[in-house]
mmCIF file of C-alpha atoms in Angstrom:
data_model
loop_
_atom_site.group_PDB
_atom_site.id
_atom_site.type_symbol
_atom_site.label_atom_id
_atom_site.label_comp_id
_atom_site.label_asym_id
_atom_site.label_seq_id
_atom_site.Cartn_x
_atom_site.Cartn_y
_atom_site.Cartn_z
ATOM 1 C CA UNK A 1030 -28.167 -1.711 14.935
ATOM 2 C CA UNK A 1031 -25.818 -4.333 16.171
ATOM 3 C CA UNK A 1032 -22.159 -3.747 16.899
ATOM 4 C CA UNK A 1033 -21.195 -5.725 13.812
ATOM 5 C CA UNK A 1034 -23.628 -3.820 11.710
ATOM 6 C CA UNK A 1035 -22.184 -0.374 12.986
ATOM 7 C CA UNK A 1036 -18.675 -1.468 12.475
ATOM 8 C CA UNK A 1037 -19.500 -2.567 8.995
ATOM 9 C CA UNK A 1038 -21.277 0.446 8.049
ATOM 10 C CA UNK A 1039 -19.057 3.179 9.886
ATOM 11 C CA UNK A 1040 -15.657 1.461 9.804
ATOM 12 C CA UNK A 1041 -13.171 -0.110 12.463
ATOM 13 C CA UNK A 1042 -14.132 0.259 15.986
ATOM 14 C CA UNK A 1043 -11.364 1.673 18.229
ATOM 15 C CA UNK A 1044 -11.175 0.116 21.909
ATOM 16 C CA UNK A 1045 -10.592 2.647 24.411
ATOM 17 C CA UNK A 1046 -8.113 1.317 27.003
ATOM 18 C CA UNK A 1047 -8.397 1.922 30.777
ATOM 19 C CA UNK A 1048 -5.248 3.973 30.976
ATOM 20 C CA UNK A 1049 -6.920 6.661 28.704
ATOM 21 C CA UNK A 1050 -9.702 6.783 31.250
ATOM 22 C CA UNK A 1051 -7.309 6.932 34.101
ATOM 23 C CA UNK A 1052 -5.358 9.852 32.405
ATOM 24 C CA UNK A 1053 -8.550 11.698 31.739
ATOM 25 C CA UNK A 1054 -9.726 11.376 35.206
ATOM 26 C CA UNK A 1055 -6.579 12.909 36.327
ATOM 27 C CA UNK A 1056 -7.135 15.611 33.750
ATOM 28 C CA UNK A 1057 -10.599 16.380 34.949
ATOM 29 C CA UNK A 1058 -9.796 16.252 38.913
ATOM 30 C CA UNK A 1059 -9.337 20.158 39.352
ATOM 31 C CA UNK A 1060 -12.545 20.861 37.111
ATOM 32 C CA UNK A 1061 -16.230 21.042 38.090
ATOM 33 C CA UNK A 1062 -18.560 18.555 37.324
ATOM 34 C CA UNK A 1063 -20.125 20.510 34.698
ATOM 35 C CA UNK A 1064 -16.739 21.247 32.970
ATOM 36 C CA UNK A 1065 -15.597 17.678 33.225
ATOM 37 C CA UNK A 1066 -18.786 16.498 31.665
ATOM 38 C CA UNK A 1067 -18.241 18.730 28.598
ATOM 39 C CA UNK A 1068 -14.505 17.980 28.414
ATOM 40 C CA UNK A 1069 -14.645 14.207 28.396
ATOM 41 C CA UNK A 1070 -16.487 13.666 24.958
ATOM 42 C CA UNK A 1071 -14.138 15.993 23.172
ATOM 43 C CA UNK A 1072 -10.968 14.538 24.842
ATOM 44 C CA UNK A 1073 -12.048 11.001 23.783
ATOM 45 C CA UNK A 1074 -12.845 11.836 20.317
ATOM 46 C CA UNK A 1075 -9.297 13.399 19.785
ATOM 47 C CA UNK A 1076 -7.742 10.155 21.135
ATOM 48 C CA UNK A 1077 -9.919 7.963 18.918
ATOM 49 C CA UNK A 1078 -9.042 9.954 15.770
ATOM 50 C CA UNK A 1079 -5.497 9.840 16.670
ATOM 51 C CA UNK A 1080 -5.459 6.026 17.184
ATOM 52 C CA UNK A 1081 -7.207 5.431 13.962
ATOM 53 C CA UNK A 1082 -4.781 7.472 12.051
ATOM 54 C CA UNK A 1083 -1.848 5.879 13.763
ATOM 55 C CA UNK A 1084 -2.895 2.653 12.313
ATOM 56 C CA UNK A 1085 -2.327 3.983 8.932
ATOM 57 C CA UNK A 1086 1.168 5.563 9.407
ATOM 58 C CA UNK A 1087 0.263 9.010 10.410
ATOM 59 C CA UNK A 1088 1.681 10.652 13.613
ATOM 60 C CA UNK A 1089 -0.717 12.474 15.890
ATOM 61 C CA UNK A 1090 0.289 13.719 19.253
ATOM 62 C CA UNK A 1091 -3.193 13.798 20.976
ATOM 63 C CA UNK A 1092 -1.678 14.927 24.326
ATOM 64 C CA UNK A 1093 -0.616 18.209 22.338
ATOM 65 C CA UNK A 1094 -4.486 19.033 21.656
ATOM 66 C CA UNK A 1095 -5.830 21.883 23.703
ATOM 67 C CA UNK A 1096 -8.446 19.698 25.039
ATOM 68 C CA UNK A 1097 -5.723 17.587 26.769
ATOM 69 C CA UNK A 1098 -3.819 20.603 27.863
ATOM 70 C CA UNK A 1099 -4.550 21.478 31.743
ATOM 71 C CA UNK A 1100 -3.878 25.182 30.868
ATOM 72 C CA UNK A 1101 -5.854 25.331 27.636
ATOM 73 C CA UNK A 1102 -8.690 23.054 28.013
ATOM 74 C CA UNK A 1103 -11.058 25.395 29.945
ATOM 75 C CA UNK A 1104 -10.191 28.401 27.757
ATOM 76 C CA UNK A 1105 -11.358 27.012 24.403
ATOM 77 C CA UNK A 1106 -14.004 24.488 23.048
ATOM 78 C CA UNK A 1107 -11.470 23.199 20.623
ATOM 79 C CA UNK A 1108 -10.557 19.465 20.089
ATOM 80 C CA UNK A 1109 -8.068 19.960 17.397
ATOM 81 C CA UNK A 1110 -5.383 17.125 16.210
ATOM 82 C CA UNK A 1111 -2.393 17.940 14.190
ATOM 83 C CA UNK A 1112 -1.594 15.168 11.624
ATOM 84 C CA UNK A 1113 1.732 14.436 10.520
ATOM 85 C CA UNK A 1114 3.436 12.069 7.928
ATOM 86 C CA UNK A 1115 7.030 11.962 9.110
ATOM 87 C CA UNK A 1116 8.255 15.365 9.846
ATOM 88 C CA UNK A 1117 5.695 16.995 7.635
ATOM 89 C CA UNK A 1118 2.518 18.473 9.086
ATOM 90 C CA UNK A 1119 -0.407 17.544 6.750
ATOM 91 C CA UNK A 1120 -2.781 19.958 8.641
ATOM 92 C CA UNK A 1121 -5.304 20.063 11.632
ATOM 93 C CA UNK A 1122 -8.283 18.236 11.860
ATOM 94 C CA UNK A 1123 -11.184 19.080 14.406
ATOM 95 C CA UNK A 1124 -12.789 15.910 16.279
ATOM 96 C CA UNK A 1125 -16.286 16.445 17.109
ATOM 97 C CA UNK A 1126 -18.374 14.108 19.131
ATOM 98 C CA UNK A 1127 -21.620 12.988 17.326
ATOM 99 C CA UNK A 1128 -24.427 11.260 19.433
ATOM 100 C CA UNK A 1129 -25.875 7.875 18.105
ATOM 101 C CA UNK A 1130 -29.256 9.646 17.580
ATOM 102 C CA UNK A 1131 -27.777 12.833 16.079
ATOM 103 C CA UNK A 1132 -28.970 13.465 12.512
ATOM 104 C CA UNK A 1133 -26.411 16.096 11.826
ATOM 105 C CA UNK A 1134 -22.876 17.112 12.830
ATOM 106 C CA UNK A 1135 -22.706 20.489 14.320
ATOM 107 C CA UNK A 1136 -19.411 22.561 13.578
ATOM 108 C CA UNK A 1137 -18.632 25.132 16.247
ATOM 109 C CA UNK A 1138 -18.656 28.395 14.656
ATOM 110 C CA UNK A 1139 -15.195 29.521 15.963
ATOM 111 C CA UNK A 1140 -13.608 26.418 14.566
ATOM 112 C CA UNK A 1141 -15.198 26.622 11.041
ATOM 113 C CA UNK A 1142 -13.374 29.998 10.804
ATOM 114 C CA UNK A 1143 -10.060 28.692 11.829
ATOM 115 C CA UNK A 1144 -7.585 26.530 10.009
ATOM 116 C CA UNK A 1145 -8.713 23.072 9.787
ATOM 117 C CA UNK A 1146 -8.413 20.716 6.935
ATOM 118 C CA UNK A 1147 -11.460 18.546 8.125
ATOM 119 C CA UNK A 1148 -14.027 18.000 10.716
ATOM 120 C CA UNK A 1149 -14.210 14.591 11.784
ATOM 121 C CA UNK A 1150 -17.441 13.007 13.493
ATOM 122 C CA UNK A 1151 -16.840 10.365 16.177
ATOM 123 C CA UNK A 1152 -19.431 8.320 17.967
ATOM 124 C CA UNK A 1153 -18.471 6.647 21.175
ATOM 125 C CA UNK A 1154 -20.637 4.047 22.943
ATOM 126 C CA UNK A 1155 -22.267 4.785 26.322
ATOM 127 C CA UNK A 1156 -19.852 2.885 28.381
ATOM 128 C CA UNK A 1157 -16.931 4.792 26.769
ATOM 129 C CA UNK A 1158 -15.309 1.422 25.942
ATOM 130 C CA UNK A 1159 -15.066 1.923 22.145
ATOM 131 C CA UNK A 1160 -15.278 4.855 19.537
ATOM 132 C CA UNK A 1161 -15.527 4.954 15.663
ATOM 133 C CA UNK A 1162 -15.235 7.637 13.090
ATOM 134 C CA UNK A 1163 -18.700 7.938 11.663
ATOM 135 C CA UNK A 1164 -17.436 10.223 8.838
ATOM 136 C CA UNK A 1165 -16.038 13.771 8.136
ATOM 137 C CA UNK A 1166 -16.502 16.685 5.998
ATOM 138 C CA UNK A 1167 -13.609 18.606 4.301
ATOM 139 C CA UNK A 1168 -13.185 22.112 5.714
ATOM 140 C CA UNK A 1169 -13.715 24.632 3.009
ATOM 141 C CA UNK A 1170 -12.758 28.262 4.212
ATOM 142 C CA UNK A 1171 -15.482 30.609 3.154
ATOM 143 C CA UNK A 1172 -16.948 33.901 4.372
ATOM 144 C CA UNK A 1173 -20.110 32.081 5.659
ATOM 145 C CA UNK A 1174 -19.165 28.374 6.417
ATOM 146 C CA UNK A 1175 -21.772 25.793 6.548
ATOM 147 C CA UNK A 1176 -22.144 24.679 10.247
ATOM 148 C CA UNK A 1177 -24.517 21.955 9.972
ATOM 149 C CA UNK A 1178 -23.666 18.886 7.992
ATOM 150 C CA UNK A 1179 -26.297 15.993 7.727
ATOM 151 C CA UNK A 1180 -25.287 12.451 8.813
ATOM 152 C CA UNK A 1181 -25.771 11.018 5.591
ATOM 153 C CA UNK A 1182 -23.638 13.693 3.853
ATOM 154 C CA UNK A 1183 -20.739 12.940 5.723
ATOM 155 C CA UNK A 1184 -17.777 11.215 3.639
ATOM 156 C CA UNK A 1185 -16.360 7.949 4.631
ATOM 157 C CA UNK A 1186 -13.210 7.110 6.599
ATOM 158 C CA UNK A 1187 -11.632 5.973 3.360
ATOM 159 C CA UNK A 1188 -12.253 9.156 1.925
ATOM 160 C CA UNK A 1189 -10.447 10.778 5.088
ATOM 161 C CA UNK A 1190 -7.303 8.750 4.181
ATOM 162 C CA UNK A 1191 -7.572 10.070 0.713
ATOM 163 C CA UNK A 1192 -7.919 13.592 1.934
ATOM 164 C CA UNK A 1193 -4.620 13.202 3.998
ATOM 165 C CA UNK A 1194 -2.857 11.636 1.042
ATOM 166 C CA UNK A 1195 -4.040 14.695 -0.995
ATOM 167 C CA UNK A 1196 -2.850 17.105 1.615
ATOM 168 C CA UNK A 1197 0.851 16.025 1.210
ATOM 169 C CA UNK A 1198 1.265 17.065 -2.314
ATOM 170 C CA UNK A 1199 -0.817 20.243 -1.845
ATOM 171 C CA UNK A 1200 1.940 21.498 0.557
ATOM 172 C CA UNK A 1201 4.368 21.732 -2.398
ATOM 173 C CA UNK A 1202 4.388 25.471 -3.461
ATOM 174 C CA UNK A 1203 5.492 24.577 -6.712
ATOM 175 C CA UNK A 1204 2.361 22.656 -7.486
ATOM 176 C CA UNK A 1205 0.288 25.826 -6.911
ATOM 177 C CA UNK A 1206 2.685 28.371 -8.626
ATOM 178 C CA UNK A 1207 0.509 28.800 -11.699
ATOM 179 C CA UNK A 1208 -2.669 29.318 -9.480
ATOM 180 C CA UNK A 1209 -0.857 31.687 -7.358
ATOM 181 C CA UNK A 1210 0.374 33.700 -10.377
ATOM 182 C CA UNK A 1211 -3.230 33.691 -11.787
ATOM 183 C CA UNK A 1212 -4.654 34.635 -8.434
ATOM 184 C CA UNK A 1213 -2.395 37.776 -7.999
ATOM 185 C CA UNK A 1214 -3.669 39.204 -11.140
ATOM 186 C CA UNK A 1215 -7.308 38.937 -10.017
ATOM 187 C CA UNK A 1216 -7.282 39.102 -6.256
ATOM 188 C CA UNK A 1217 -5.072 39.264 -3.099
ATOM 189 C CA UNK A 1218 -2.859 36.151 -2.302
ATOM 190 C CA UNK A 1219 -2.093 35.443 1.176
ATOM 191 C CA UNK A 1220 -1.456 32.483 3.577
ATOM 192 C CA UNK A 1221 -5.289 32.559 4.219
ATOM 193 C CA UNK A 1222 -6.179 32.582 0.547
ATOM 194 C CA UNK A 1223 -3.684 29.739 0.010
ATOM 195 C CA UNK A 1224 -5.347 27.703 2.605
ATOM 196 C CA UNK A 1225 -8.788 28.647 1.338
ATOM 197 C CA UNK A 1226 -7.741 27.613 -2.174
ATOM 198 C CA UNK A 1227 -6.198 24.283 -0.938
ATOM 199 C CA UNK A 1228 -9.448 23.416 0.866
ATOM 200 C CA UNK A 1229 -11.465 23.950 -2.266
ATOM 201 C CA UNK A 1230 -9.042 21.963 -4.443
ATOM 202 C CA UNK A 1231 -9.283 19.161 -1.911
ATOM 203 C CA UNK A 1232 -13.205 19.185 -1.728
ATOM 204 C CA UNK A 1233 -13.560 19.155 -5.475
ATOM 205 C CA UNK A 1234 -11.002 16.471 -5.816
ATOM 206 C CA UNK A 1235 -12.745 14.069 -3.144
ATOM 207 C CA UNK A 1236 -16.258 15.050 -4.389
ATOM 208 C CA UNK A 1237 -16.361 14.929 -7.958
ATOM 209 C CA UNK A 1238 -15.302 11.944 -10.083
ATOM 210 C CA UNK A 1239 -15.856 13.314 -13.510
ATOM 211 C CA UNK A 1240 -12.790 15.407 -14.521
ATOM 212 C CA UNK A 1241 -14.766 18.252 -16.329
ATOM 213 C CA UNK A 1242 -17.147 18.590 -13.362
ATOM 214 C CA UNK A 1243 -14.189 18.641 -10.730
ATOM 215 C CA UNK A 1244 -12.498 21.445 -12.722
ATOM 216 C CA UNK A 1245 -15.491 23.479 -13.073
ATOM 217 C CA UNK A 1246 -16.604 23.100 -9.561
ATOM 218 C CA UNK A 1247 -13.007 24.162 -8.329
ATOM 219 C CA UNK A 1248 -12.999 26.982 -10.692
ATOM 220 C CA UNK A 1249 -16.309 28.519 -9.589
ATOM 221 C CA UNK A 1250 -15.358 28.248 -6.025
ATOM 222 C CA UNK A 1251 -11.986 29.656 -6.583
ATOM 223 C CA UNK A 1252 -13.182 32.696 -8.532
ATOM 224 C CA UNK A 1253 -15.625 33.555 -5.722
ATOM 225 C CA UNK A 1254 -12.693 33.364 -3.147
ATOM 226 C CA UNK A 1255 -10.816 35.855 -5.490
ATOM 227 C CA UNK A 1256 -13.692 38.185 -5.253
ATOM 228 C CA UNK A 1257 -13.792 38.012 -1.486
ATOM 229 C CA UNK A 1258 -9.899 38.511 -1.228
ATOM 230 C CA UNK A 1259 -10.487 41.951 -2.636
ATOM 231 C CA UNK A 1260 -13.564 42.727 -0.669
ATOM 232 C CA UNK A 1261 -16.069 42.521 -3.405
ATOM 233 C CA UNK A 1262 -19.614 41.026 -3.049
ATOM 234 C CA UNK A 1263 -19.493 37.429 -4.229
ATOM 235 C CA UNK A 1264 -23.266 37.337 -4.976
ATOM 236 C CA UNK A 1265 -22.434 39.519 -7.833
ATOM 237 C CA UNK A 1266 -21.788 38.025 -11.258
ATOM 238 C CA UNK A 1267 -17.955 37.198 -11.310
ATOM 239 C CA UNK A 1268 -15.796 40.091 -12.720
ATOM 240 C CA UNK A 1269 -14.715 37.617 -15.607
ATOM 241 C CA UNK A 1270 -17.163 39.201 -17.941
ATOM 242 C CA UNK A 1271 -18.469 37.117 -20.815
ATOM 243 C CA UNK A 1272 -16.638 39.015 -23.541
ATOM 244 C CA UNK A 1273 -13.963 37.221 -25.605
ATOM 245 C CA UNK A 1274 -10.965 38.289 -23.892
ATOM 246 C CA UNK A 1275 -12.406 37.637 -20.198
ATOM 247 C CA UNK A 1276 -13.742 34.112 -21.389
ATOM 248 C CA UNK A 1277 -10.225 33.282 -22.411
ATOM 249 C CA UNK A 1278 -9.032 34.405 -19.029
ATOM 250 C CA UNK A 1279 -11.526 32.099 -17.337
ATOM 251 C CA UNK A 1280 -10.458 29.246 -19.629
ATOM 252 C CA UNK A 1281 -6.873 29.839 -18.361
ATOM 253 C CA UNK A 1282 -7.941 29.330 -14.902
ATOM 254 C CA UNK A 1283 -9.530 25.969 -15.974
ATOM 255 C CA UNK A 1284 -6.481 24.930 -17.848
ATOM 256 C CA UNK A 1285 -4.361 25.504 -14.801
ATOM 257 C CA UNK A 1286 -6.737 23.291 -12.725
ATOM 258 C CA UNK A 1287 -6.808 20.538 -15.315
ATOM 259 C CA UNK A 1288 -2.737 20.506 -15.040
ATOM 260 C CA UNK A 1289 -3.061 20.484 -11.209
ATOM 261 C CA UNK A 1290 -5.648 17.793 -10.910
ATOM 262 C CA UNK A 1291 -3.592 15.545 -13.462
ATOM 263 C CA UNK A 1292 -0.500 16.108 -11.352
ATOM 264 C CA UNK A 1293 -2.522 15.290 -8.007
ATOM 265 C CA UNK A 1294 -3.811 12.061 -9.692
ATOM 266 C CA UNK A 1295 -0.074 10.999 -10.519
ATOM 267 C CA UNK A 1296 1.256 11.782 -7.178
ATOM 268 C CA UNK A 1297 -1.441 9.624 -5.702
ATOM 269 C CA UNK A 1298 -0.660 6.805 -8.135
#
């Protein structure tokens, strides 16, 4: 595949300037050759993602990432990047190198169980002169997260920008007030549950175009999360039984989600 074909398929290439390599050389100087070889790809991917998002008006302090921090870089395998719109943090993305020949993106388990909103696959050419975002997958907080995502299943860079646009209104607590009230009647609501719910809402909104399917997908995943929040086995049939009263209860959740998705569509224009 030529560079032009690669760019057309996967998005705009990001040139990596010499100053970034010089800074990375300084960063790696105290490390062993093995440590430096492991660190470099992760550090470069963080810079590539930050530079890409900067072009669309998002603020990303790549030097604040643990992989660029001399103290933290050898203590974790993270390559996280906080994304801001103005003074508002939209969330944390994980930047993961993806080799040209790799058929799937491998997400480290310790990262998958964290607070990321997305895992972004980045390919860098062998000369380390340019990088590009191959795609991404939204983070969905579940008890057993999927750690391998096939390359062809990664979403596009355009969908990544949609995700960040979606993250902003979902930070508004008023938008989730009805869902929170419903949740507390059936499960335990906490900051971790709120983030998990947001992740499921984002995924349903991004992946499903038909409104009824979008609502039902989100509802089923949220019902499972509610089960997990009170320590029940999510593999059981949901506690929302199929008698008339419980069916009405389930419909209430779907009505809440319909209104929520409508609000999101209005916010996103």
